[in-house]
């Protein structure tokens, strides 16, 4: 294949040095469909070297005080922030997301992940109890665990990678991280800043490659006691099986099939623009995106008419154009998968009201071969349809009517996932009641994606195991010990 200009070639980062790899994978620019980058196709050997380096760095890093580690995390945050524009451009090009989203969401959040854990690590306290009658005092102490294996996905590359690296190293662990092979560029760029931030060699190692080769080698490594994974439920099942003989501690943040429940007293002026965002932000490629919209019958037709009219206004095109609302999907295969769900819905008798197969998409000349798709709204779809049961992970949302509170709770809970939900109503009693009964780790009422990193993040059922957040991540990335002293 002839390349008009030199490709970007990434290298693994092991023991504070960039190390070339013997074989590489092509990485595509989703907005053009061209190969633009070569990513190491790492395997057992590279993972072995990275784990060895992380293990060697552990004694020194774990013996630093929380304050020393905090200062280094803050320095790294400053350096990423200094290069925010370069990181945003790279993320947008590599992932297909709009430059606006990368600039306002992904990179600022990556910076904040380091600042947040740099601060929170200074404020944990341990427990102490007294048994006066026995003359005993009990207290707990927490210590870093060792080498953490971190596997992050392609939808929010630097955002979710740093959400794992920050707490892991703040707690005194060293890490071997494997970003998605489809979106590795910003992780590689971050490696260039580690030394300047004062991160000792070997504390952060990044091995690029596929899940089946590099990911599996990391999960199966006997010297990696912790695995934190964000990705698909299917991959998580494999991680669970492979790590079982080693008794590893797992944190799994998986898919969602998130409902929005819109009662007839909802403020549609706020609800419609927010539900458009919750359905189509980042091309619908966020585990927290809304893909099932339940609207109370009294306002169903009005909601649907207004929602579809607004969805049609969304501009899809070149991600580097600051006026576009939606960029390209991650890959050709993923685009085909998402499209196939729309075809299945049509075959089942559902109605596609806008988007895929209904409206035509005009793209700029350079983007004709990119992986683009219009925001797609489907109605007249049955609850048991695959479009209402399976995670599509694209710009597709289904809108259905409901009558009673009792009925909609049961329908909202009738999927295998339980990550997030949104509830729209101006009745305070109702929002509390419904929130309590929804099987979801996160429930937003009259808003979406408002996050406080202090609080637990994660899902129920097939949406994962464990939680992430100030306290939860601290507990995951440390080993607790109870000590009893008789005096």
CSV table of N, CA, C and O in Angstrom, one decimal, residues 133-137 484-487:
chain,number,residue,atom,x,y,z
A,133,UNK,N,-12.1,-3.4,77.8
A,133,UNK,CA,-12.2,-4.5,78.7
A,133,UNK,C,-11.1,-5.5,78.5
A,133,UNK,O,-10.6,-6.2,79.4
A,134,UNK,N,-10.6,-5.6,77.2
A,134,UNK,CA,-9.6,-6.6,76.8
A,134,UNK,C,-8.2,-5.9,76.8
A,134,UNK,O,-7.2,-6.6,76.6
A,135,UNK,N,-8.2,-4.6,77.1
A,135,UNK,CA,-6.9,-3.9,77.0
A,135,UNK,C,-6.3,-3.9,75.6
A,135,UNK,O,-5.1,-3.9,75.4
A,136,UNK,N,-7.2,-3.8,74.6
A,136,UNK,CA,-6.7,-3.9,73.2
A,136,UNK,C,-7.1,-2.7,72.4
A,136,UNK,O,-8.2,-2.1,72.6
A,137,UNK,N,-6.3,-2.3,71.5
A,137,UNK,CA,-6.6,-1.3,70.5
A,137,UNK,C,-6.4,-2.0,69.1
A,137,UNK,O,-5.4,-2.7,68.9
A,484,UNK,N,-3.8,-5.6,65.8
A,484,UNK,CA,-4.3,-5.5,67.2
A,484,UNK,C,-3.2,-5.4,68.2
A,484,UNK,O,-2.2,-6.2,68.1
A,485,UNK,N,-3.2,-4.5,69.1
A,485,UNK,CA,-2.1,-4.3,70.1
A,485,UNK,C,-2.8,-4.4,71.5
A,485,UNK,O,-3.7,-3.7,71.8
A,486,UNK,N,-2.2,-5.4,72.2
A,486,UNK,CA,-2.7,-5.5,73.6
A,486,UNK,C,-1.7,-4.7,74.5
A,486,UNK,O,-0.5,-4.9,74.3
A,487,UNK,N,-2.2,-3.9,75.4
A,487,UNK,CA,-1.3,-3.1,76.2
A,487,UNK,C,-1.4,-3.4,77.7
A,487,UNK,O,-2.3,-4.1,78.1
